[in-house]
Amino acid sequence: MMDIRSRLEFAKKIVRNSSAEAVKAFSNWKDLTITAKGAQDFVSEVDKSTELYLRARIQEAYPDDGIVGEEFGRTNESANLQWVLDPIDGTANYISGVPAWCIVIAIVEHQQILAGVIYDPNCDELFSAQLNEGAFLNDRKLSPKKEFTIAASTLSLGYSGRTTTKPVVAVINEIFKLGGVFSRNGSGALSLAHVADQRYSGYIEHHMNAWDCLAGQLIVKEAGGLIEDQNAQEMIALGGRVIVGWPGVFEQLLKMANDHFGEDDLVRSALGKSTHP
Ligand code: IPD
Ligand code: CA
Ligand code: CA
């Protein structure tokens, strides 16, 4: 039996440690060196240095495990345990001085997500979960409290250049028709963590990559929320749609996705890409 608990504790430690440099550079965000990867898709030197830091720590501690990171691709693909890293989720915010970004690690075994960590250094909020062991915000256990409706809550949604705008507009229309409102905070992982803590009633996005969503999906599920389960290996290969939420909202988001998220709306050439394959 692989020791997931100690890996989760290790992941919590390294996301906190890696955030020190990222926070320092963020205080001088106008001086960051930024490169465009695609339409509205940017990378700063801090995305890269944070991922390199995380990769080095994981390799030292768990040399037999595999690593998949947004900026530096995949190593040790055949390993049972894979660490899936997003060094900065919410890069558009990070490079613009908006304090809505986080550092994300998921640990998966075959198709299953075993552990997830999302750290928001701006609020010192560390969301974490281990499969079947519950979800936590720092030391507080997250637990289901409420029944939600779309008309009396705020949804969160995401979109990127990996899809056309058509399904996004259709979903926003549906939300308005149901009397709902939405937020798009530009950090999908942080939004998923906020669903887990019931700040948002749900999250919907047509396409996310594994590093954006696996940790958050597990955290929502372990908090007692509902998620559309995805095969972690398929997510690592190509990404996929992400729908999570609380009862009363989740079912309606699922219907919106089934009605509006078409295969034709995916920009195939952009799927599953990390910067250094
Ligand atoms: C993106 C953000 C965004 C989401 C996209 C992600 P990045 O990640 O999470 O909110 O809508 O799907 O790609 O580029 O900031 O790491
Ligand atoms: Ca991301
Ligand atoms: Ca990122």
Short mmCIF file of C-alpha atoms and ligand atoms in Angstrom, two decimals:
data_model
loop_
_atom_site.label_atom_id
_atom_site.label_comp_id
_atom_site.label_asym_id
_atom_site.label_seq_id
_atom_site.Cartn_x
_atom_site.Cartn_y
_atom_site.Cartn_z
CA MET A 1 0.00 0.00 0.00
CA MET A 2 1.47 3.31 -1.11
CA ASP A 3 1.71 5.84 1.67
CA ILE A 4 -0.65 8.54 0.48
CA ARG A 5 -1.00 10.32 3.82
CA SER A 6 2.70 11.12 4.01
CA ARG A 7 2.69 12.25 0.36
CA LEU A 8 -0.26 14.54 1.07
CA GLU A 9 1.52 16.06 4.07
CA PHE A 10 4.61 16.50 1.90
CA ALA A 11 2.53 18.17 -0.85
CA LYS A 12 1.10 20.61 1.74
CA LYS A 13 4.62 21.46 2.89
CA ILE A 14 6.06 22.05 -0.58
CA VAL A 15 3.18 24.19 -1.86
CA ARG A 16 3.63 26.46 1.16
CA ASN A 17 7.41 26.56 0.68
CA SER A 18 7.13 27.22 -3.05
CA SER A 19 4.76 30.13 -2.45
CA ALA A 20 7.39 32.31 -0.75
CA GLU A 21 9.20 33.17 -4.00
CA ALA A 22 5.92 33.46 -5.92
CA VAL A 23 4.52 35.93 -3.37
CA LYS A 24 7.72 37.97 -3.42
CA ALA A 25 7.70 38.24 -7.21
CA PHE A 26 3.96 39.02 -7.16
CA SER A 27 4.62 42.11 -5.06
CA ASN A 28 6.60 43.39 -8.11
CA TRP A 29 4.27 41.96 -10.72
CA LYS A 30 4.89 44.78 -13.18
CA ASP A 31 8.50 43.56 -13.49
CA LEU A 32 7.61 39.96 -14.39
CA THR A 33 8.89 38.50 -17.65
CA ILE A 34 5.88 37.16 -19.53
CA THR A 35 5.60 34.99 -22.63
CA ALA A 36 2.42 34.25 -24.60
CA LYS A 37 1.71 30.53 -25.12
CA GLY A 38 -1.51 31.05 -27.08
CA ALA A 39 -4.64 33.20 -27.19
CA GLN A 40 -5.08 34.74 -23.71
CA ASP A 41 -2.63 32.11 -22.41
CA PHE A 42 0.50 33.45 -20.70
CA VAL A 43 3.40 32.14 -18.68
CA SER A 44 5.74 34.06 -16.37
CA GLU A 45 9.17 33.06 -15.16
CA VAL A 46 7.56 32.34 -11.80
CA ASP A 47 5.24 29.67 -13.26
CA LYS A 48 8.41 27.96 -14.49
CA SER A 49 10.57 28.41 -11.38
CA THR A 50 7.73 27.28 -9.09
CA GLU A 51 7.19 24.13 -11.12
CA LEU A 52 10.93 23.39 -11.18
CA TYR A 53 11.05 23.80 -7.40
CA LEU A 54 8.10 21.43 -6.88
CA ARG A 55 9.48 18.86 -9.33
CA ALA A 56 12.91 18.86 -7.65
CA ARG A 57 11.42 18.36 -4.17
CA ILE A 58 9.13 15.52 -5.36
CA GLN A 59 11.95 13.81 -7.26
CA GLU A 60 14.22 13.91 -4.19
CA ALA A 61 11.56 12.53 -1.85
CA TYR A 62 9.74 10.10 -4.17
CA PRO A 63 12.11 9.23 -7.04
CA ASP A 64 9.93 6.37 -8.31
CA ASP A 65 6.79 8.50 -8.74
CA GLY A 66 5.81 10.15 -12.01
CA ILE A 67 5.29 13.90 -12.50
CA VAL A 68 3.06 15.80 -14.93
CA GLY A 69 3.36 19.59 -14.86
CA GLU A 70 1.79 22.28 -16.96
CA GLU A 71 5.08 23.94 -17.88
CA PHE A 72 7.55 21.02 -18.12
CA GLY A 73 5.54 18.02 -19.25
CA ARG A 74 5.69 14.44 -18.05
CA THR A 75 8.32 12.14 -16.53
CA ASN A 76 8.14 8.49 -15.48
CA GLU A 77 4.84 7.87 -17.23
CA SER A 78 4.58 4.22 -16.22
CA ALA A 79 4.82 4.91 -12.45
CA ASN A 80 1.79 3.88 -10.38
CA LEU A 81 1.63 7.23 -8.63
CA GLN A 82 1.65 10.45 -10.62
CA TRP A 83 1.98 13.96 -9.22
CA VAL A 84 0.01 16.48 -11.31
CA LEU A 85 1.22 20.07 -10.89
CA ASP A 86 -0.09 23.51 -11.74
CA PRO A 87 2.61 25.86 -10.41
CA ILE A 88 0.40 28.95 -10.75
CA ASP A 89 -3.29 28.57 -11.54
CA GLY A 90 -4.71 31.95 -12.44
CA THR A 91 -1.64 33.16 -14.33
CA ALA A 92 -3.65 35.92 -16.05
CA ASN A 93 -4.40 37.29 -12.57
CA TYR A 94 -0.86 36.71 -11.33
CA ILE A 95 0.73 38.74 -14.12
CA SER A 96 -1.83 41.53 -13.71
CA GLY A 97 -1.50 42.03 -9.96
CA VAL A 98 -4.88 40.46 -9.11
CA PRO A 99 -4.59 38.34 -5.94
CA ALA A 100 -6.62 35.35 -7.18
CA TRP A 101 -4.14 32.59 -7.96
CA CYS A 102 -3.00 29.40 -6.32
CA ILE A 103 -0.53 26.52 -6.42
CA VAL A 104 -2.01 23.08 -7.12
CA ILE A 105 -0.93 19.47 -6.67
CA ALA A 106 -2.95 16.31 -7.27
CA ILE A 107 -1.72 12.76 -6.72
CA VAL A 108 -3.33 10.08 -8.87
CA GLU A 109 -3.08 6.31 -9.10
CA HIS A 110 -4.24 4.95 -12.45
CA GLN A 111 -7.72 6.42 -13.05
CA GLN A 112 -8.26 7.61 -9.49
CA ILE A 113 -7.41 10.85 -7.71
CA LEU A 114 -5.97 9.96 -4.30
CA ALA A 115 -5.04 13.37 -2.90
CA GLY A 116 -5.26 17.06 -3.77
CA VAL A 117 -3.87 20.33 -2.47
CA ILE A 118 -4.76 23.89 -3.50
CA TYR A 119 -2.89 26.69 -1.77
CA ASP A 120 -3.96 30.34 -1.94
CA PRO A 121 -1.03 32.26 -0.43
CA ASN A 122 -2.83 35.60 -0.63
CA CYS A 123 -5.38 34.41 1.94
CA ASP A 124 -3.17 31.75 3.53
CA GLU A 125 -5.84 29.17 2.72
CA LEU A 126 -4.71 25.63 2.11
CA PHE A 127 -7.45 23.33 0.80
CA SER A 128 -6.64 19.63 0.89
CA ALA A 129 -8.24 16.22 0.62
CA GLN A 130 -7.39 12.56 0.63
CA LEU A 131 -9.71 9.98 -0.92
CA ASN A 132 -12.25 8.76 1.66
CA GLU A 133 -10.65 10.88 4.40
CA GLY A 134 -12.53 14.17 4.00
CA ALA A 135 -11.53 17.65 2.86
CA PHE A 136 -9.96 20.44 4.89
CA LEU A 137 -9.42 24.17 4.73
CA ASN A 138 -6.26 24.59 6.79
CA ASP A 139 -7.22 22.54 9.88
CA ARG A 140 -11.00 22.93 9.51
CA LYS A 141 -12.90 19.94 8.11
CA LEU A 142 -15.24 20.96 5.29
CA SER A 143 -18.73 19.53 5.59
CA PRO A 144 -22.03 19.80 3.71
CA LYS A 145 -24.42 22.25 5.30
CA LYS A 146 -26.94 23.54 2.77
CA GLU A 147 -29.25 22.81 -0.11
CA PHE A 148 -28.66 25.34 -2.90
CA THR A 149 -30.71 26.79 -5.73
CA ILE A 150 -29.31 28.60 -8.75
CA ALA A 151 -31.63 31.55 -8.07
CA ALA A 152 -30.29 32.09 -4.56
CA SER A 153 -26.56 31.46 -4.96
CA THR A 154 -23.53 32.43 -7.04
CA LEU A 155 -22.13 30.00 -9.57
CA SER A 156 -18.61 30.05 -10.86
CA LEU A 157 -17.59 29.27 -14.41
CA GLY A 158 -14.50 29.12 -16.53
CA TYR A 159 -13.47 29.28 -20.16
CA SER A 160 -10.28 29.37 -22.16
CA GLY A 161 -9.04 29.55 -25.74
CA ARG A 162 -9.33 25.75 -25.85
CA THR A 163 -13.03 26.09 -26.71
CA THR A 164 -15.13 28.35 -28.87
CA THR A 165 -17.19 30.99 -27.08
CA LYS A 166 -20.54 29.54 -28.20
CA PRO A 167 -21.06 27.04 -25.32
CA VAL A 168 -19.99 29.65 -22.76
CA VAL A 169 -22.56 32.14 -24.00
CA ALA A 170 -25.23 29.41 -24.04
CA VAL A 171 -24.49 28.40 -20.43
CA ILE A 172 -24.48 32.02 -19.24
CA ASN A 173 -27.90 32.47 -20.89
CA GLU A 174 -29.24 29.41 -19.06
CA ILE A 175 -27.92 30.70 -15.74
CA PHE A 176 -29.64 34.07 -16.29
CA LYS A 177 -32.89 32.33 -17.32
CA LEU A 178 -32.86 30.48 -13.99
CA GLY A 179 -32.36 33.73 -12.08
CA GLY A 180 -28.74 32.95 -11.34
CA VAL A 181 -25.54 34.98 -11.32
CA PHE A 182 -21.98 33.91 -11.97
CA SER A 183 -18.40 34.78 -11.17
CA ARG A 184 -15.40 34.04 -13.37
CA ASN A 185 -12.42 34.68 -11.16
CA GLY A 186 -9.74 33.50 -13.63
CA SER A 187 -8.41 30.72 -11.40
CA GLY A 188 -10.40 27.57 -12.02
CA ALA A 189 -8.61 25.62 -9.29
CA LEU A 190 -9.30 28.30 -6.71
CA SER A 191 -12.94 28.42 -7.81
CA LEU A 192 -13.25 24.67 -7.29
CA ALA A 193 -11.79 25.05 -3.80
CA HIS A 194 -14.32 27.79 -3.12
CA VAL A 195 -17.15 25.48 -4.23
CA ALA A 196 -15.87 22.95 -1.69
CA ASP A 197 -16.26 25.62 1.01
CA GLN A 198 -19.75 26.53 -0.34
CA ARG A 199 -18.77 30.09 -1.34
CA TYR A 200 -20.01 29.17 -4.82
CA SER A 201 -22.77 26.62 -5.38
CA GLY A 202 -21.10 25.03 -8.40
CA TYR A 203 -18.55 25.29 -11.19
CA ILE A 204 -18.81 24.52 -14.87
CA GLU A 205 -16.18 24.59 -17.63
CA HIS A 206 -16.14 22.90 -21.00
CA HIS A 207 -12.46 22.04 -20.96
CA MET A 208 -9.85 21.97 -18.21
CA ASN A 209 -6.52 20.22 -18.08
CA ALA A 210 -5.70 17.69 -15.36
CA TRP A 211 -3.46 20.13 -13.48
CA ASP A 212 -6.30 22.68 -13.29
CA CYS A 213 -8.99 20.41 -11.93
CA LEU A 214 -8.07 17.02 -10.43
CA ALA A 215 -7.17 18.39 -6.98
CA GLY A 216 -10.31 20.56 -6.82
CA GLN A 217 -12.60 17.77 -7.96
CA LEU A 218 -11.38 15.53 -5.13
CA ILE A 219 -11.64 18.36 -2.59
CA VAL A 220 -15.28 19.07 -3.60
CA LYS A 221 -16.16 15.37 -3.48
CA GLU A 222 -14.52 14.85 -0.09
CA ALA A 223 -16.28 17.95 1.26
CA GLY A 224 -19.58 16.20 0.41
CA GLY A 225 -20.32 17.95 -2.90
CA LEU A 226 -21.12 16.31 -6.22
CA ILE A 227 -18.75 15.97 -9.15
CA GLU A 228 -18.88 14.48 -12.59
CA ASP A 229 -16.22 11.79 -12.19
CA GLN A 230 -13.54 11.71 -14.85
CA ASN A 231 -10.87 9.15 -15.60
CA ALA A 232 -7.66 10.76 -14.30
CA GLN A 233 -5.49 9.22 -17.05
CA GLU A 234 -7.81 10.51 -19.78
CA MET A 235 -7.72 13.92 -18.12
CA ILE A 236 -3.89 13.85 -18.08
CA ALA A 237 -3.86 12.93 -21.78
CA LEU A 238 -6.41 15.39 -23.14
CA GLY A 239 -8.32 17.13 -20.34
CA GLY A 240 -12.09 17.24 -20.29
CA ARG A 241 -15.18 18.98 -19.03
CA VAL A 242 -15.54 19.83 -15.34
CA ILE A 243 -18.86 20.04 -13.54
CA VAL A 244 -19.06 20.13 -9.75
CA GLY A 245 -21.67 21.50 -7.37
CA TRP A 246 -23.95 21.12 -4.44
CA PRO A 247 -27.33 19.33 -4.54
CA GLY A 248 -29.97 21.51 -6.18
CA VAL A 249 -27.42 23.01 -8.55
CA PHE A 250 -25.17 20.18 -9.74
CA GLU A 251 -27.94 18.40 -11.67
CA GLN A 252 -28.80 21.59 -13.55
CA LEU A 253 -25.16 22.25 -14.42
CA LEU A 254 -24.90 18.71 -15.75
CA LYS A 255 -27.94 19.30 -17.94
CA MET A 256 -26.44 22.56 -19.25
CA ALA A 257 -23.22 20.74 -20.10
CA ASN A 258 -25.09 17.92 -21.85
CA ASP A 259 -27.18 20.42 -23.81
CA HIS A 260 -24.43 22.84 -24.82
CA PHE A 261 -20.92 21.36 -24.63
CA GLY A 262 -20.33 19.94 -28.10
CA GLU A 263 -17.22 18.15 -29.35
CA ASP A 264 -17.18 20.65 -32.23
CA ASP A 265 -16.59 23.50 -29.79
CA LEU A 266 -13.23 22.09 -28.65
CA VAL A 267 -10.14 23.51 -30.30
CA ARG A 268 -8.50 20.10 -30.79
CA SER A 269 -4.99 21.39 -31.44
CA ALA A 270 -4.94 23.09 -28.02
CA LEU A 271 -6.01 20.12 -25.88
CA GLY A 272 -3.75 18.35 -23.40
CA LYS A 273 -0.82 20.62 -24.19
CA SER A 274 1.90 21.38 -21.69
CA THR A 275 4.60 23.83 -22.70
CA HIS A 276 7.48 21.32 -22.92
CA PRO A 277 5.99 18.00 -24.07
C1 IPD B 1 -6.56 28.50 -16.36
C2 IPD B 1 -7.42 29.08 -15.26
C3 IPD B 1 -8.75 29.50 -15.82
C4 IPD B 1 -9.48 28.31 -16.42
C5 IPD B 1 -8.64 27.66 -17.51
C6 IPD B 1 -7.25 27.32 -16.98
P1 IPD B 1 -3.94 28.91 -15.86
O1 IPD B 1 -5.31 28.04 -15.84
O2 IPD B 1 -7.66 28.14 -14.25
O3 IPD B 1 -9.57 30.03 -14.81
O4 IPD B 1 -10.71 28.74 -16.95
O5 IPD B 1 -9.25 26.49 -17.95
O6 IPD B 1 -6.47 26.85 -18.06
O7 IPD B 1 -3.59 29.12 -17.30
O8 IPD B 1 -4.20 30.17 -15.15
O9 IPD B 1 -2.99 27.98 -15.18
CA CA B 2 -4.30 26.19 -14.57
CA CA B 3 -0.88 27.37 -14.69
#
